[in-house]
PDB file of C-alpha atoms and ligand atoms in Angstrom:
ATOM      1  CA  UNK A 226     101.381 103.711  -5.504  1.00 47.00           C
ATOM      2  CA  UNK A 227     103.838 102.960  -2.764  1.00 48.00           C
ATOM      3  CA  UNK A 228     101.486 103.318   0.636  1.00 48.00           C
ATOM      4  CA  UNK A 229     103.504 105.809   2.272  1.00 52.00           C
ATOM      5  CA  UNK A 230     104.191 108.130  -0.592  1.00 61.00           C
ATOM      6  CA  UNK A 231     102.106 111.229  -0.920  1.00 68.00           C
ATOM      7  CA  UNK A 232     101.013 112.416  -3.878  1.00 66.00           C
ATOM      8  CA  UNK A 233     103.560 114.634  -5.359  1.00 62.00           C
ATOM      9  CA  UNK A 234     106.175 113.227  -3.710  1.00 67.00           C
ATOM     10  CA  UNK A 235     109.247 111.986  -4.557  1.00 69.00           C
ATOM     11  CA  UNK A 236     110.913 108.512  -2.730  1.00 68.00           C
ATOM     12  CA  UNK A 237     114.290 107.619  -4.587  1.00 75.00           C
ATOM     13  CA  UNK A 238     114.627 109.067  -8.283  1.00 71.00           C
ATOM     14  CA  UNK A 239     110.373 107.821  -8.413  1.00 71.00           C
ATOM     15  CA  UNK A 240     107.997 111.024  -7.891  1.00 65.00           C
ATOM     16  CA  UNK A 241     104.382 109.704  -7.142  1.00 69.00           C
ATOM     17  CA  UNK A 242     102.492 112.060  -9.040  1.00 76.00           C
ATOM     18  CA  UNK A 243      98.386 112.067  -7.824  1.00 84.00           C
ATOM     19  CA  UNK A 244      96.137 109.951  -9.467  1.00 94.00           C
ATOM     20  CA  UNK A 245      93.325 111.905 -10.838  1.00 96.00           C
ATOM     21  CA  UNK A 246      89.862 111.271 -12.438  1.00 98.00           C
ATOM     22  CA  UNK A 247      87.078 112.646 -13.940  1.00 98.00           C
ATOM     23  CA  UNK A 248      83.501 111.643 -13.250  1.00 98.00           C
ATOM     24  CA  UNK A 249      81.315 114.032 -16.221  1.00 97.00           C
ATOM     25  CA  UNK A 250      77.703 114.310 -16.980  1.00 96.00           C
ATOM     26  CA  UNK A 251      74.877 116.499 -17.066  1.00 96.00           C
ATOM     27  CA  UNK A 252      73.883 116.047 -13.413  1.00 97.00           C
ATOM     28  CA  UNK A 253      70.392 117.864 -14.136  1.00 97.00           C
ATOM     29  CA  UNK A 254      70.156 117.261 -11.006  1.00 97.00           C
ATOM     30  CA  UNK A 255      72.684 114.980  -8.930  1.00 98.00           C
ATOM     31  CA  UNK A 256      70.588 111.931  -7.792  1.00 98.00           C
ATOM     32  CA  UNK A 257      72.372 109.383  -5.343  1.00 97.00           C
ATOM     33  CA  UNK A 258      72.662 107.263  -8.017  1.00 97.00           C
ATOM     34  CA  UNK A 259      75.923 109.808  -9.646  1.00 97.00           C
ATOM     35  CA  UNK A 260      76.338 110.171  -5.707  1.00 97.00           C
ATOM     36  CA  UNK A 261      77.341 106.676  -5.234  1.00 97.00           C
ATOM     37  CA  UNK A 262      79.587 106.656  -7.988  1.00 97.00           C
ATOM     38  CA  UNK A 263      80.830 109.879  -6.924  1.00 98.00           C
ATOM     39  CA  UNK A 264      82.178 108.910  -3.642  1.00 97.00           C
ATOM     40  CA  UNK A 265      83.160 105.052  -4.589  1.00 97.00           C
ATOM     41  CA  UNK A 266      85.358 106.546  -6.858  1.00 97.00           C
ATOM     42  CA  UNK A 267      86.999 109.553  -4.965  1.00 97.00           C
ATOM     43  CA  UNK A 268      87.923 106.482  -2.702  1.00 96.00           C
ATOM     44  CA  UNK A 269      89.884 104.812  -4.984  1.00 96.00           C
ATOM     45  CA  UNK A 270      91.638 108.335  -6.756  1.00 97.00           C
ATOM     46  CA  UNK A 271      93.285 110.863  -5.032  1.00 96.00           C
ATOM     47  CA  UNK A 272      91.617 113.810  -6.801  1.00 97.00           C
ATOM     48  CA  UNK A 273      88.139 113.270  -8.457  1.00 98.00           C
ATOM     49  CA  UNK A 274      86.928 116.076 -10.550  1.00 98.00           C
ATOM     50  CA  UNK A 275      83.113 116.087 -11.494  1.00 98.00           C
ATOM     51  CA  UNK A 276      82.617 117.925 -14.360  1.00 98.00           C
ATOM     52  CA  UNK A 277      79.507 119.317 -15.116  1.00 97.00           C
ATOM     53  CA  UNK A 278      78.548 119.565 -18.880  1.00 94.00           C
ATOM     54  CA  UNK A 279      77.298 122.743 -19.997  1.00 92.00           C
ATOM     55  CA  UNK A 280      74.965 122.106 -23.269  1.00 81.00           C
ATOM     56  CA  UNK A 281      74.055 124.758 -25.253  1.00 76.00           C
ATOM     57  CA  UNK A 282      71.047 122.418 -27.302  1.00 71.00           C
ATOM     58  CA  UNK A 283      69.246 119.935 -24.915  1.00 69.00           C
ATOM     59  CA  UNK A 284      67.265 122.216 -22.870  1.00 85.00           C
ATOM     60  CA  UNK A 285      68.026 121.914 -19.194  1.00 91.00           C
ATOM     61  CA  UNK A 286      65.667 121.901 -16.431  1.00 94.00           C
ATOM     62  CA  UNK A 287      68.273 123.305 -14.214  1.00 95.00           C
ATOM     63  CA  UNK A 288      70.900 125.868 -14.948  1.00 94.00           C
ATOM     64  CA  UNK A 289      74.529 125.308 -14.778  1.00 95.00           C
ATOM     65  CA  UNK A 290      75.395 126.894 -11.758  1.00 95.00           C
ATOM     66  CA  UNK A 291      72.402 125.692  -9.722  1.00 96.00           C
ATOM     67  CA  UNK A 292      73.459 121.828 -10.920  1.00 97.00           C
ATOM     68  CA  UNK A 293      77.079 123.005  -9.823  1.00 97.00           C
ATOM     69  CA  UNK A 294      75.860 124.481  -6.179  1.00 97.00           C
ATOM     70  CA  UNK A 295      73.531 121.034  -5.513  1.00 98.00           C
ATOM     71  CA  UNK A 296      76.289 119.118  -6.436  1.00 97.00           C
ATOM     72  CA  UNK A 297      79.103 121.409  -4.159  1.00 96.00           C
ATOM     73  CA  UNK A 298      76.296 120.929  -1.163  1.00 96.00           C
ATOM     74  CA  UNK A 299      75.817 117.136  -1.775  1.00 96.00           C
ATOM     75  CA  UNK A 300      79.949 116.188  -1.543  1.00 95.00           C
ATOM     76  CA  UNK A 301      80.961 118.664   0.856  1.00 90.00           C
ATOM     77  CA  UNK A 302      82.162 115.474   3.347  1.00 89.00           C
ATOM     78  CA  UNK A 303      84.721 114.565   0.455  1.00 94.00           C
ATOM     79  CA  UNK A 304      87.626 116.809   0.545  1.00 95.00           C
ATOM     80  CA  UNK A 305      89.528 114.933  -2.777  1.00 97.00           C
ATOM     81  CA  UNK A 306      86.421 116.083  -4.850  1.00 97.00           C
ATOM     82  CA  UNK A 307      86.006 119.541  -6.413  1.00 96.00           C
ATOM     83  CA  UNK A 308      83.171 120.617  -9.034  1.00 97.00           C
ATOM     84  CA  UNK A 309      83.879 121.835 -12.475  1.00 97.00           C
ATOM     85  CA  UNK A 310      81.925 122.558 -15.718  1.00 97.00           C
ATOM     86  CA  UNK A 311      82.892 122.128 -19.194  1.00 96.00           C
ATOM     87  CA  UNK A 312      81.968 122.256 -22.813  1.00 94.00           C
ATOM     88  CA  UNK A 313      82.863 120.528 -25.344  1.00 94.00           C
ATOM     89  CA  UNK A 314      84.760 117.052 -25.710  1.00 94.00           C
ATOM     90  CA  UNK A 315      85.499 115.300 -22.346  1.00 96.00           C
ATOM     91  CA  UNK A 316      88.970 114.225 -23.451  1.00 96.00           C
ATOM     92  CA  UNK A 317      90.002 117.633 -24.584  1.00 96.00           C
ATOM     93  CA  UNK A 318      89.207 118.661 -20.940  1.00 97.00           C
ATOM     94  CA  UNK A 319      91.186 115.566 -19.699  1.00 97.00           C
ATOM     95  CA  UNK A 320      93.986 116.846 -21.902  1.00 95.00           C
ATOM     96  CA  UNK A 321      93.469 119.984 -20.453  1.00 96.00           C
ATOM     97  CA  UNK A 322      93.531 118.780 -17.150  1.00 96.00           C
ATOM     98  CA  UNK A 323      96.357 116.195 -17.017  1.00 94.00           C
ATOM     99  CA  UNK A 324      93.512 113.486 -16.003  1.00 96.00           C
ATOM    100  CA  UNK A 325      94.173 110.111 -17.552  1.00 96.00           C
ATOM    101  CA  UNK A 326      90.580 108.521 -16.020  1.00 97.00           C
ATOM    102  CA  UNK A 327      87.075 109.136 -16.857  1.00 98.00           C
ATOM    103  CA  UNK A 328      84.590 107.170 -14.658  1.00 98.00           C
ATOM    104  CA  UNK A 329      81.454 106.137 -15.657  1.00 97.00           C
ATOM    105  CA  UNK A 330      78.278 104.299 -13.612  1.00 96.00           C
ATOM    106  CA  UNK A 331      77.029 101.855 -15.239  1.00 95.00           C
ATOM    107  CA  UNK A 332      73.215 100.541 -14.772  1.00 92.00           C
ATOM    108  CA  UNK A 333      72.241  98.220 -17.347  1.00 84.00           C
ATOM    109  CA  UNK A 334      73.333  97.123 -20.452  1.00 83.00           C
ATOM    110  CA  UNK A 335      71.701  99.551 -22.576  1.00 80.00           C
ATOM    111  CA  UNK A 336      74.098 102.005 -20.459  1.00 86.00           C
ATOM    112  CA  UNK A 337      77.240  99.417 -21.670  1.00 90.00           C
ATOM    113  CA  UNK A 338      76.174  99.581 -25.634  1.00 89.00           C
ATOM    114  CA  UNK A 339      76.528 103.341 -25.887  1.00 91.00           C
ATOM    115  CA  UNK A 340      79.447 103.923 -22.973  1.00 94.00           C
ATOM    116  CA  UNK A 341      81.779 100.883 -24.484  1.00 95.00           C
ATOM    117  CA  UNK A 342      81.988 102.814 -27.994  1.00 95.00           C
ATOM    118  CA  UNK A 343      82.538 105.993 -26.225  1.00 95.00           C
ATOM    119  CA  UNK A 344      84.951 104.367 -23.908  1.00 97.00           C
ATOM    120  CA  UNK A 345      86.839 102.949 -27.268  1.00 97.00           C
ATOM    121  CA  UNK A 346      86.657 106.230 -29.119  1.00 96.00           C
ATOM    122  CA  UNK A 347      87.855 107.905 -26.317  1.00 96.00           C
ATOM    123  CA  UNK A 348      90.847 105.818 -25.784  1.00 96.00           C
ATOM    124  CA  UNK A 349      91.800 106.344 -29.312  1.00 95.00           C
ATOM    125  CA  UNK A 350      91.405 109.878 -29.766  1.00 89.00           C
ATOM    126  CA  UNK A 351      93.164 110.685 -26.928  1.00 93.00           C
ATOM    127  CA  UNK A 352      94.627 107.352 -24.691  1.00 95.00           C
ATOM    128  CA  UNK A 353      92.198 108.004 -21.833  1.00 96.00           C
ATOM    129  CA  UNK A 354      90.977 105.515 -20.697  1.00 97.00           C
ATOM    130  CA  UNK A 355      87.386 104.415 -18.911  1.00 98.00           C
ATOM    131  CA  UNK A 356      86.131 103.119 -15.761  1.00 97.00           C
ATOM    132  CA  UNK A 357      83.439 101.660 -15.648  1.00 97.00           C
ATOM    133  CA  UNK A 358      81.739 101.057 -12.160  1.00 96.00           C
ATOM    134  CA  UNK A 359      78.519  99.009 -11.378  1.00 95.00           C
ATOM    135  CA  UNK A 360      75.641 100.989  -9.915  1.00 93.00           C
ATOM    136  CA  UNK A 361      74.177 100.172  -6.715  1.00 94.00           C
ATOM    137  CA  UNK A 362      71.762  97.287  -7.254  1.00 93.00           C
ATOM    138  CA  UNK A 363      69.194 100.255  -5.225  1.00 94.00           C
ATOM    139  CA  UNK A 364      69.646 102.547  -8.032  1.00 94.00           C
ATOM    140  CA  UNK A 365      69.994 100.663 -11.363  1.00 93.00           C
ATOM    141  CA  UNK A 366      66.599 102.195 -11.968  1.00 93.00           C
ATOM    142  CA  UNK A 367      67.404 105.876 -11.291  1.00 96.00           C
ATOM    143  CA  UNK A 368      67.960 108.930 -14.140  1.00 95.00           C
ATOM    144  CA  UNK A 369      67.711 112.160 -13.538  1.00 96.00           C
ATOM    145  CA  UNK A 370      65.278 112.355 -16.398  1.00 95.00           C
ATOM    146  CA  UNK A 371      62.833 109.937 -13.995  1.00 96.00           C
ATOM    147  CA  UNK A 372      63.265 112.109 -11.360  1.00 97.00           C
ATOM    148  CA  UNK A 373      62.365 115.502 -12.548  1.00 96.00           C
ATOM    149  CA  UNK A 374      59.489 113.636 -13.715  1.00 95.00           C
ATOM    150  CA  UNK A 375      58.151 112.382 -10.684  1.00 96.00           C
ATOM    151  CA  UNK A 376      58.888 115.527  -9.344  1.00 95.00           C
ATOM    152  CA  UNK A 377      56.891 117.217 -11.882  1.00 92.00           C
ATOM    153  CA  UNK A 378      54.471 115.193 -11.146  1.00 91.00           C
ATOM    154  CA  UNK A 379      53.772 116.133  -7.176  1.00 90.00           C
ATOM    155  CA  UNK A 380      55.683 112.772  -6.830  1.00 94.00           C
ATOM    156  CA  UNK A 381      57.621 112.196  -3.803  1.00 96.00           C
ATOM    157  CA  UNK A 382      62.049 111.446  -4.848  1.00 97.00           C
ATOM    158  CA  UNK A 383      62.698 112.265  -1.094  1.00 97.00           C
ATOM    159  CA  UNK A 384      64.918 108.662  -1.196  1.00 96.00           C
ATOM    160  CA  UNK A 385      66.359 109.041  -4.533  1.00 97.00           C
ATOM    161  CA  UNK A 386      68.291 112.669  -4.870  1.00 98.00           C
ATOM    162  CA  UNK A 387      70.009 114.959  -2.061  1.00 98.00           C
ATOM    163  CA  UNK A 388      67.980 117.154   0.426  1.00 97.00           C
ATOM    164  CA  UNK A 389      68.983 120.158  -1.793  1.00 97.00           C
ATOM    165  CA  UNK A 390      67.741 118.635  -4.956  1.00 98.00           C
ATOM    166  CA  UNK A 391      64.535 117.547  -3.394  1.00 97.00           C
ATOM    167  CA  UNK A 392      63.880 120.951  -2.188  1.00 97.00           C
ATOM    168  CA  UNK A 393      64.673 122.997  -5.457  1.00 97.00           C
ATOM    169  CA  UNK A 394      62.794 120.238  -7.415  1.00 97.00           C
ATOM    170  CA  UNK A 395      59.784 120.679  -5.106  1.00 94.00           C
ATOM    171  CA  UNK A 396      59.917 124.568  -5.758  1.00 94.00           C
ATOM    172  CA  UNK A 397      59.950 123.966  -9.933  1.00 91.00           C
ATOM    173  CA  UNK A 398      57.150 121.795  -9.393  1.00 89.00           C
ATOM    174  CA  UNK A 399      55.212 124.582  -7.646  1.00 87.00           C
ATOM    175  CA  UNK A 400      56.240 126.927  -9.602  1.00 85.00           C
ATOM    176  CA  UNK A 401      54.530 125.442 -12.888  1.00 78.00           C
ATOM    177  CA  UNK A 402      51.416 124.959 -10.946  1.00 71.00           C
ATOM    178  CA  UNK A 403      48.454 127.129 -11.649  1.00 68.00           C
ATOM    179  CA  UNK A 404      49.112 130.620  -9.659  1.00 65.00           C
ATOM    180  CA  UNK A 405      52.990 129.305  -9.386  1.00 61.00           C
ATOM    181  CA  UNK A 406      55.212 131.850 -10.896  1.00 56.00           C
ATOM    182  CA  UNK A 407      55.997 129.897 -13.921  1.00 51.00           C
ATOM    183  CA  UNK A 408      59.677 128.706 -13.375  1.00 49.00           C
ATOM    184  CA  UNK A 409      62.743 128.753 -15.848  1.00 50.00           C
ATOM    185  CA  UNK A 410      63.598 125.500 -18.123  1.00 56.00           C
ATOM    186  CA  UNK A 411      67.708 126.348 -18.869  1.00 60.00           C
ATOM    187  CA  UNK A 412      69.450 126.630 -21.697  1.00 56.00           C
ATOM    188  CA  UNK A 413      73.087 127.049 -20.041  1.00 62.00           C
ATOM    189  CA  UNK A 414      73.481 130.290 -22.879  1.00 51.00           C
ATOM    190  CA  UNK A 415      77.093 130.905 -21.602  1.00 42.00           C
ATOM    191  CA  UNK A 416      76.885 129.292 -18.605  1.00 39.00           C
TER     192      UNK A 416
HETATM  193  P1  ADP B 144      71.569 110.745 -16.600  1.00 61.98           P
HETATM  194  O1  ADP B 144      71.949 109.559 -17.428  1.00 61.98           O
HETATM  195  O2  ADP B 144      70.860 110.397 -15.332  1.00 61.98           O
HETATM  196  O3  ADP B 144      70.979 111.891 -17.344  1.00 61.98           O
HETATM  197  P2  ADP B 144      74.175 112.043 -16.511  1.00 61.98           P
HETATM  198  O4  ADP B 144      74.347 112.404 -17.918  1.00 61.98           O
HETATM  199  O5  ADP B 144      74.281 113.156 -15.554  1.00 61.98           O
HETATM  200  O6  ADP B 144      72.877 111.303 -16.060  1.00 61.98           O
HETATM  201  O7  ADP B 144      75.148 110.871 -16.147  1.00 61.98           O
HETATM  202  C1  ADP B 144      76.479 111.004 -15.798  1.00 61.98           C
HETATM  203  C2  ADP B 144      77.034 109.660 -15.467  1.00 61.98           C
HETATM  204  O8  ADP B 144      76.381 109.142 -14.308  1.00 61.98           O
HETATM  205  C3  ADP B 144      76.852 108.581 -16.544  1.00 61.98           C
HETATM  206  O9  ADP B 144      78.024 107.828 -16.601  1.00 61.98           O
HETATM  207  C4  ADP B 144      75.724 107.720 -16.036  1.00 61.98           C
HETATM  208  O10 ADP B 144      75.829 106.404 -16.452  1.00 61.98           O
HETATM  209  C5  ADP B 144      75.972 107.813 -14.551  1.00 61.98           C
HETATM  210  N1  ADP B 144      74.751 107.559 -13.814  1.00 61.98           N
HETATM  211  C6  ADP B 144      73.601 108.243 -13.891  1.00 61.98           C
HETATM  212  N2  ADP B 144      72.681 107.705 -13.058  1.00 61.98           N
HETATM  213  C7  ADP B 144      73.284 106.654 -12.446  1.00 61.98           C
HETATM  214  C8  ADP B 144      72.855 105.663 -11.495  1.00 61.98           C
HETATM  215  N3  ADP B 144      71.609 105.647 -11.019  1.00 61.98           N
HETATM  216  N4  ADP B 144      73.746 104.736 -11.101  1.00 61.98           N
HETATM  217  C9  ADP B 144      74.987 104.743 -11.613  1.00 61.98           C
HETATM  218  N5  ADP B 144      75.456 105.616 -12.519  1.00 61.98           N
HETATM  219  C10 ADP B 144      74.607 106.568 -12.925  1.00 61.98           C
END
């Protein structure tokens, strides 16, 4: 994009429309691994949309709106990013959307096997394309599934997720203890 053209703009018979992507996953919860993606790519779009995926089958630990408020509270410094959720196929909400991008963190190649034919089926179903980013060497190792884990656990993810996540995790976990008040695992139901 010319450097002095806004998005939305027009300069000559050219209008600079803004370039948008999509970042989508489960975020059950946000870890700074998604984080890092998150705000590496809202630097290089002018609008990022992070769409959280509502799944009515694999149970959740949190629900949809609680992943959506961590999330809202962890980017709140980047004003190009806004949270969404979705169901359904992520290129129907591109289409939906006008978003040509999705963006995808990758953190080993068993990530690249499964996100490559997505990437390819994507593209052909609907000409969006994929970018793919490389994780932060620090969190190649980090999934939200290892998280709630740990967390589950009494372990301590103080350096791996957002203070809001590590705070709500830390209530779950003490909440399933003996005497705790039992906590909720999610189904999104409706979201
Ligand atoms: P998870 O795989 O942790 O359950 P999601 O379904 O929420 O996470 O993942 C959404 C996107 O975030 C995927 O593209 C996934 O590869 C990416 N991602 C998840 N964790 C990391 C990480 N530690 N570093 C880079 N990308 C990540």
């Amino acid at each position: 994009m010319n450097a002095s053209a806004q998005p939305g703009a027009s300069v000559g018979d050219r209008v600079f429309l803004p370039r948008r992507a999509v970042c989508p996953g489960s975020f059950d919860p946000v870890t700074n691994g998604h984080l890092d993606i998150i705000n590496r790519a809202a630097d290089l779009y002018d609008e990022l949309v992070v769409a959280v995926f509502i799944n009515m089958t694999k149970s959740s630990l949190f629900m949809v709106d609680e992943r959506r408020e961590m999330l809202t509270e962890a980017i709140a410094a980047k004003p190009n990013v806004r949270i969404d959720v979705f169901q359904g196929l992520v290129v129907d909400y591109c289409r939906a959307h006008q978003i040509p991008v999705i963006v995808k963190g990758l953190r080993a190649i068993s990530d690249f096997d499964y996100e490559l034919q997505m990437a390819q089926m994507n593209r052909g179903l609907a000409g969006v394309d994929t970018l793919f980013m490389p994780t932060n060497p620090e969190y190649s190792f980090l999934a939200s599934s290892l998280v709630k884990e740990i967390a589950n656990w009494g372990g301590d993810v103080t350096a791996l997720v957002p203070p809001l996540v590590n705070k709500r995790l830390a209530e779950r976990a003490a909440s399933r203890r003996p005497g705790g008040t039992g906590g909720s695992e999610g189904s999104d139901g409706g979201g």
